[in-house]
Amino acid sequence: MIDYNIYSVPNYDRIMKNTIITLLKQSSKNSIDDEHQKISWTDWHPSCKIEEQPYHKYVRSQIINDFVKYFCKKFNRPNKISIPNLWFQIYKTNDYHKYHIHSYSHFTNVFYVSLPRKELKTDILDLEGNKVNLNVKEGEILTIPAYLLHRSPVNKFNEEKIIISFNSSFL
């Protein structure tokens, strides 16, 4: 059996959401449009070089630190997790990210800053290629094993899907 985890960020409300979105929009960003993905705004760079951004400190102190404590307790591990990277993606109309995995980490995590429609949630395939149906919502962090295929479906709507993603590994 594969463990999936959904963590609800405590006190996630419109104020926190708006603060994060404001900080994201102050961050340096680029777009990606290739055969694997079309993402309108992201601070991920194909060279995998991610620079410190205005939202990093806020997200780490207000969200990630508590998530790490919760996650380590849930899996009975010492409070030692490596989170080598943190990036955001804003999916506008017709944006997508095809099925992929995350190498060199135990888990991949998706924090749903804005998830205006359930149809935009991350699609995940189990090891047999069956779609996993998880009920996630805005203000939650979805954690899956990094070796599972997952994607962001095409955004066919006018609302933006906004996520912050990060890889993690137990030390």
PDB file of C-alpha atoms in Angstrom:
ATOM      1  CA  MET A   1       0.000   0.000   0.000  1.00  0.00           C
ATOM      2  CA  ILE A   2       1.212   3.508  -0.834  1.00  0.00           C
ATOM      3  CA  ASP A   3       0.782   6.265   1.709  1.00  0.00           C
ATOM      4  CA  TYR A   4      -0.767   9.482   0.514  1.00  0.00           C
ATOM      5  CA  ASN A   5      -1.124  12.322   2.917  1.00  0.00           C
ATOM      6  CA  ILE A   6      -3.307  15.420   2.988  1.00  0.00           C
ATOM      7  CA  TYR A   7      -2.401  18.107   5.514  1.00  0.00           C
ATOM      8  CA  SER A   8      -4.807  20.985   6.177  1.00  0.00           C
ATOM      9  CA  VAL A   9      -2.891  24.187   6.834  1.00  0.00           C
ATOM     10  CA  PRO A  10      -4.204  25.581  10.140  1.00  0.00           C
ATOM     11  CA  ASN A  11      -5.891  28.972   9.912  1.00  0.00           C
ATOM     12  CA  TYR A  12      -5.780  29.048   6.124  1.00  0.00           C
ATOM     13  CA  ASP A  13      -8.139  31.826   5.165  1.00  0.00           C
ATOM     14  CA  ARG A  14      -8.580  34.620   2.636  1.00  0.00           C
ATOM     15  CA  ILE A  15      -5.989  36.807   4.417  1.00  0.00           C
ATOM     16  CA  MET A  16      -3.278  34.127   4.288  1.00  0.00           C
ATOM     17  CA  LYS A  17      -4.214  33.236   0.707  1.00  0.00           C
ATOM     18  CA  ASN A  18      -4.061  36.873  -0.418  1.00  0.00           C
ATOM     19  CA  THR A  19      -0.752  37.417   1.390  1.00  0.00           C
ATOM     20  CA  ILE A  20       0.800  34.411  -0.371  1.00  0.00           C
ATOM     21  CA  ILE A  21      -0.536  35.436  -3.785  1.00  0.00           C
ATOM     22  CA  THR A  22       0.779  38.987  -3.296  1.00  0.00           C
ATOM     23  CA  LEU A  23       4.219  37.608  -2.377  1.00  0.00           C
ATOM     24  CA  LEU A  24       4.184  35.231  -5.360  1.00  0.00           C
ATOM     25  CA  LYS A  25       3.443  38.059  -7.733  1.00  0.00           C
ATOM     26  CA  GLN A  26       6.416  40.006  -6.286  1.00  0.00           C
ATOM     27  CA  SER A  27       8.738  37.089  -7.043  1.00  0.00           C
ATOM     28  CA  SER A  28      10.862  36.788 -10.134  1.00  0.00           C
ATOM     29  CA  LYS A  29       9.074  34.560 -12.565  1.00  0.00           C
ATOM     30  CA  ASN A  30       9.145  33.089 -15.997  1.00  0.00           C
ATOM     31  CA  SER A  31       6.905  30.965 -18.129  1.00  0.00           C
ATOM     32  CA  ILE A  32       7.497  27.493 -19.495  1.00  0.00           C
ATOM     33  CA  ASP A  33       6.033  26.269 -22.749  1.00  0.00           C
ATOM     34  CA  ASP A  34       7.484  23.037 -24.116  1.00  0.00           C
ATOM     35  CA  GLU A  35       6.297  19.540 -25.028  1.00  0.00           C
ATOM     36  CA  HIS A  36       5.835  18.597 -21.330  1.00  0.00           C
ATOM     37  CA  GLN A  37       4.195  21.655 -19.844  1.00  0.00           C
ATOM     38  CA  LYS A  38       2.689  25.062 -20.358  1.00  0.00           C
ATOM     39  CA  ILE A  39       2.834  27.142 -17.195  1.00  0.00           C
ATOM     40  CA  SER A  40       2.156  30.877 -17.372  1.00  0.00           C
ATOM     41  CA  TRP A  41       3.974  31.927 -14.181  1.00  0.00           C
ATOM     42  CA  THR A  42       6.566  30.003 -12.215  1.00  0.00           C
ATOM     43  CA  ASP A  43       9.859  30.579 -10.465  1.00  0.00           C
ATOM     44  CA  TRP A  44      11.009  27.100 -11.465  1.00  0.00           C
ATOM     45  CA  HIS A  45      13.789  27.293 -14.025  1.00  0.00           C
ATOM     46  CA  PRO A  46      14.664  24.424 -16.376  1.00  0.00           C
ATOM     47  CA  SER A  47      18.244  24.565 -15.065  1.00  0.00           C
ATOM     48  CA  CYS A  48      16.748  23.529 -11.676  1.00  0.00           C
ATOM     49  CA  LYS A  49      18.315  26.619 -10.143  1.00  0.00           C
ATOM     50  CA  ILE A  50      15.821  28.156  -7.735  1.00  0.00           C
ATOM     51  CA  GLU A  51      16.662  31.466  -6.118  1.00  0.00           C
ATOM     52  CA  GLU A  52      15.330  32.808  -2.820  1.00  0.00           C
ATOM     53  CA  GLN A  53      12.021  34.553  -3.424  1.00  0.00           C
ATOM     54  CA  PRO A  54       9.844  36.932  -1.350  1.00  0.00           C
ATOM     55  CA  TYR A  55       7.280  34.214  -0.527  1.00  0.00           C
ATOM     56  CA  HIS A  56       9.828  31.644   0.733  1.00  0.00           C
ATOM     57  CA  LYS A  57      10.320  33.076   4.226  1.00  0.00           C
ATOM     58  CA  TYR A  58       6.589  33.544   4.806  1.00  0.00           C
ATOM     59  CA  VAL A  59       5.633  30.069   3.553  1.00  0.00           C
ATOM     60  CA  ARG A  60       8.410  28.391   5.533  1.00  0.00           C
ATOM     61  CA  SER A  61       7.565  30.139   8.802  1.00  0.00           C
ATOM     62  CA  GLN A  62       3.768  30.085   8.490  1.00  0.00           C
ATOM     63  CA  ILE A  63       3.227  26.711   6.805  1.00  0.00           C
ATOM     64  CA  ILE A  64       6.224  24.450   6.158  1.00  0.00           C
ATOM     65  CA  ASN A  65       7.608  24.386   9.724  1.00  0.00           C
ATOM     66  CA  ASP A  66       4.309  23.106  11.160  1.00  0.00           C
ATOM     67  CA  PHE A  67       3.890  20.714   8.235  1.00  0.00           C
ATOM     68  CA  VAL A  68       7.325  19.177   8.967  1.00  0.00           C
ATOM     69  CA  LYS A  69       6.457  18.634  12.648  1.00  0.00           C
ATOM     70  CA  TYR A  70       3.119  17.054  11.735  1.00  0.00           C
ATOM     71  CA  PHE A  71       4.583  14.870   8.992  1.00  0.00           C
ATOM     72  CA  CYS A  72       7.464  13.574  11.111  1.00  0.00           C
ATOM     73  CA  LYS A  73       5.103  12.773  13.986  1.00  0.00           C
ATOM     74  CA  LYS A  74       2.637  11.011  11.682  1.00  0.00           C
ATOM     75  CA  PHE A  75       5.358   8.776  10.268  1.00  0.00           C
ATOM     76  CA  ASN A  76       7.196   8.416  13.595  1.00  0.00           C
ATOM     77  CA  ARG A  77      10.406   9.999  12.341  1.00  0.00           C
ATOM     78  CA  PRO A  78      12.749  12.475  14.002  1.00  0.00           C
ATOM     79  CA  ASN A  79      12.045  16.089  13.031  1.00  0.00           C
ATOM     80  CA  LYS A  80      14.594  15.930  10.263  1.00  0.00           C
ATOM     81  CA  ILE A  81      13.405  16.470   6.743  1.00  0.00           C
ATOM     82  CA  SER A  82      15.319  17.881   3.829  1.00  0.00           C
ATOM     83  CA  ILE A  83      13.368  20.330   1.677  1.00  0.00           C
ATOM     84  CA  PRO A  84      15.889  21.342  -0.970  1.00  0.00           C
ATOM     85  CA  ASN A  85      13.542  23.366  -3.141  1.00  0.00           C
ATOM     86  CA  LEU A  86      10.320  25.315  -3.139  1.00  0.00           C
ATOM     87  CA  TRP A  87       8.646  26.767  -6.231  1.00  0.00           C
ATOM     88  CA  PHE A  88       5.307  28.114  -7.364  1.00  0.00           C
ATOM     89  CA  GLN A  89       3.225  27.548 -10.464  1.00  0.00           C
ATOM     90  CA  ILE A  90       0.278  29.588 -11.683  1.00  0.00           C
ATOM     91  CA  TYR A  91      -1.836  27.748 -14.229  1.00  0.00           C
ATOM     92  CA  LYS A  92      -3.918  30.071 -16.385  1.00  0.00           C
ATOM     93  CA  THR A  93      -6.379  29.005 -19.093  1.00  0.00           C
ATOM     94  CA  ASN A  94      -4.953  26.158 -21.237  1.00  0.00           C
ATOM     95  CA  ASP A  95      -1.921  25.636 -18.973  1.00  0.00           C
ATOM     96  CA  TYR A  96      -0.975  22.076 -17.979  1.00  0.00           C
ATOM     97  CA  HIS A  97       1.866  19.837 -16.805  1.00  0.00           C
ATOM     98  CA  LYS A  98       2.049  16.316 -18.281  1.00  0.00           C
ATOM     99  CA  TYR A  99       2.649  13.184 -16.204  1.00  0.00           C
ATOM    100  CA  HIS A 100       6.050  13.211 -14.510  1.00  0.00           C
ATOM    101  CA  ILE A 101       7.896  12.104 -11.370  1.00  0.00           C
ATOM    102  CA  HIS A 102      10.331  13.893  -9.058  1.00  0.00           C
ATOM    103  CA  SER A 103      13.784  12.317  -8.893  1.00  0.00           C
ATOM    104  CA  TYR A 104      16.169  12.356  -5.939  1.00  0.00           C
ATOM    105  CA  SER A 105      13.551  12.767  -3.214  1.00  0.00           C
ATOM    106  CA  HIS A 106      11.220  10.603  -1.158  1.00  0.00           C
ATOM    107  CA  PHE A 107       8.124  12.778  -1.532  1.00  0.00           C
ATOM    108  CA  THR A 108       6.646  15.501  -3.652  1.00  0.00           C
ATOM    109  CA  ASN A 109       4.297  17.971  -2.042  1.00  0.00           C
ATOM    110  CA  VAL A 110       1.678  20.246  -3.554  1.00  0.00           C
ATOM    111  CA  PHE A 111       0.271  23.114  -1.505  1.00  0.00           C
ATOM    112  CA  TYR A 112      -2.968  24.319  -3.061  1.00  0.00           C
ATOM    113  CA  VAL A 113      -2.925  28.101  -2.658  1.00  0.00           C
ATOM    114  CA  SER A 114      -5.865  28.523  -5.044  1.00  0.00           C
ATOM    115  CA  LEU A 115      -7.911  25.602  -6.338  1.00  0.00           C
ATOM    116  CA  PRO A 116     -11.054  27.137  -7.827  1.00  0.00           C
ATOM    117  CA  ARG A 117     -12.386  23.849  -9.238  1.00  0.00           C
ATOM    118  CA  LYS A 118     -11.967  20.186  -8.271  1.00  0.00           C
ATOM    119  CA  GLU A 119     -11.260  19.348 -11.927  1.00  0.00           C
ATOM    120  CA  LEU A 120      -7.911  21.146 -11.563  1.00  0.00           C
ATOM    121  CA  LYS A 121      -6.555  19.021  -8.710  1.00  0.00           C
ATOM    122  CA  THR A 122      -3.437  16.943  -9.338  1.00  0.00           C
ATOM    123  CA  ASP A 123      -4.017  13.673 -11.193  1.00  0.00           C
ATOM    124  CA  ILE A 124      -2.043  10.763  -9.703  1.00  0.00           C
ATOM    125  CA  LEU A 125      -1.468   7.258 -11.042  1.00  0.00           C
ATOM    126  CA  ASP A 126      -0.745   4.332  -8.726  1.00  0.00           C
ATOM    127  CA  LEU A 127       1.924   1.770  -9.604  1.00  0.00           C
ATOM    128  CA  GLU A 128      -0.533  -0.185 -11.758  1.00  0.00           C
ATOM    129  CA  GLY A 129      -1.453   2.930 -13.745  1.00  0.00           C
ATOM    130  CA  ASN A 130      -4.838   3.428 -12.097  1.00  0.00           C
ATOM    131  CA  LYS A 131      -5.961   6.957 -11.345  1.00  0.00           C
ATOM    132  CA  VAL A 132      -6.013   7.693  -7.613  1.00  0.00           C
ATOM    133  CA  ASN A 133      -8.993   9.755  -6.519  1.00  0.00           C
ATOM    134  CA  LEU A 134      -8.081  12.003  -3.619  1.00  0.00           C
ATOM    135  CA  ASN A 135     -10.280  14.761  -2.301  1.00  0.00           C
ATOM    136  CA  VAL A 136      -8.035  17.804  -1.862  1.00  0.00           C
ATOM    137  CA  LYS A 137      -8.986  21.424  -1.483  1.00  0.00           C
ATOM    138  CA  GLU A 138      -7.530  24.872  -1.220  1.00  0.00           C
ATOM    139  CA  GLY A 139      -5.346  25.343   1.857  1.00  0.00           C
ATOM    140  CA  GLU A 140      -4.135  21.739   1.889  1.00  0.00           C
ATOM    141  CA  ILE A 141      -0.791  20.097   1.159  1.00  0.00           C
ATOM    142  CA  LEU A 142      -0.926  16.851  -0.771  1.00  0.00           C
ATOM    143  CA  THR A 143       2.082  14.579  -0.217  1.00  0.00           C
ATOM    144  CA  ILE A 144       2.752  11.576  -2.448  1.00  0.00           C
ATOM    145  CA  PRO A 145       5.747   9.326  -3.030  1.00  0.00           C
ATOM    146  CA  ALA A 146       7.955  11.142  -5.536  1.00  0.00           C
ATOM    147  CA  TYR A 147       8.116   8.112  -7.840  1.00  0.00           C
ATOM    148  CA  LEU A 148       4.404   8.207  -8.643  1.00  0.00           C
ATOM    149  CA  LEU A 149       3.342   9.673 -11.953  1.00  0.00           C
ATOM    150  CA  HIS A 150       1.293  12.820 -11.479  1.00  0.00           C
ATOM    151  CA  ARG A 151       0.160  15.771 -13.564  1.00  0.00           C
ATOM    152  CA  SER A 152      -1.733  19.006 -13.583  1.00  0.00           C
ATOM    153  CA  PRO A 153      -4.602  18.642 -16.065  1.00  0.00           C
ATOM    154  CA  VAL A 154      -5.324  21.302 -18.666  1.00  0.00           C
ATOM    155  CA  ASN A 155      -6.930  24.334 -17.061  1.00  0.00           C
ATOM    156  CA  LYS A 156     -10.043  24.800 -19.204  1.00  0.00           C
ATOM    157  CA  PHE A 157     -11.370  27.587 -17.001  1.00  0.00           C
ATOM    158  CA  ASN A 158     -10.806  31.321 -16.582  1.00  0.00           C
ATOM    159  CA  GLU A 159      -9.746  30.988 -12.930  1.00  0.00           C
ATOM    160  CA  GLU A 160      -6.096  30.498 -12.002  1.00  0.00           C
ATOM    161  CA  LYS A 161      -4.891  27.383 -10.219  1.00  0.00           C
ATOM    162  CA  ILE A 162      -2.007  28.379  -7.938  1.00  0.00           C
ATOM    163  CA  ILE A 163       0.263  25.910  -6.188  1.00  0.00           C
ATOM    164  CA  ILE A 164       3.502  25.912  -4.261  1.00  0.00           C
ATOM    165  CA  SER A 165       5.385  22.677  -4.649  1.00  0.00           C
ATOM    166  CA  PHE A 166       8.376  21.243  -2.844  1.00  0.00           C
ATOM    167  CA  ASN A 167      10.295  18.001  -2.646  1.00  0.00           C
ATOM    168  CA  SER A 168      11.143  16.418   0.680  1.00  0.00           C
ATOM    169  CA  SER A 169      13.090  13.497   2.087  1.00  0.00           C
ATOM    170  CA  PHE A 170      13.563  12.040   5.535  1.00  0.00           C
ATOM    171  CA  LEU A 171      17.136  12.351   6.757  1.00  0.00           C
TER     172      LEU A 171
END
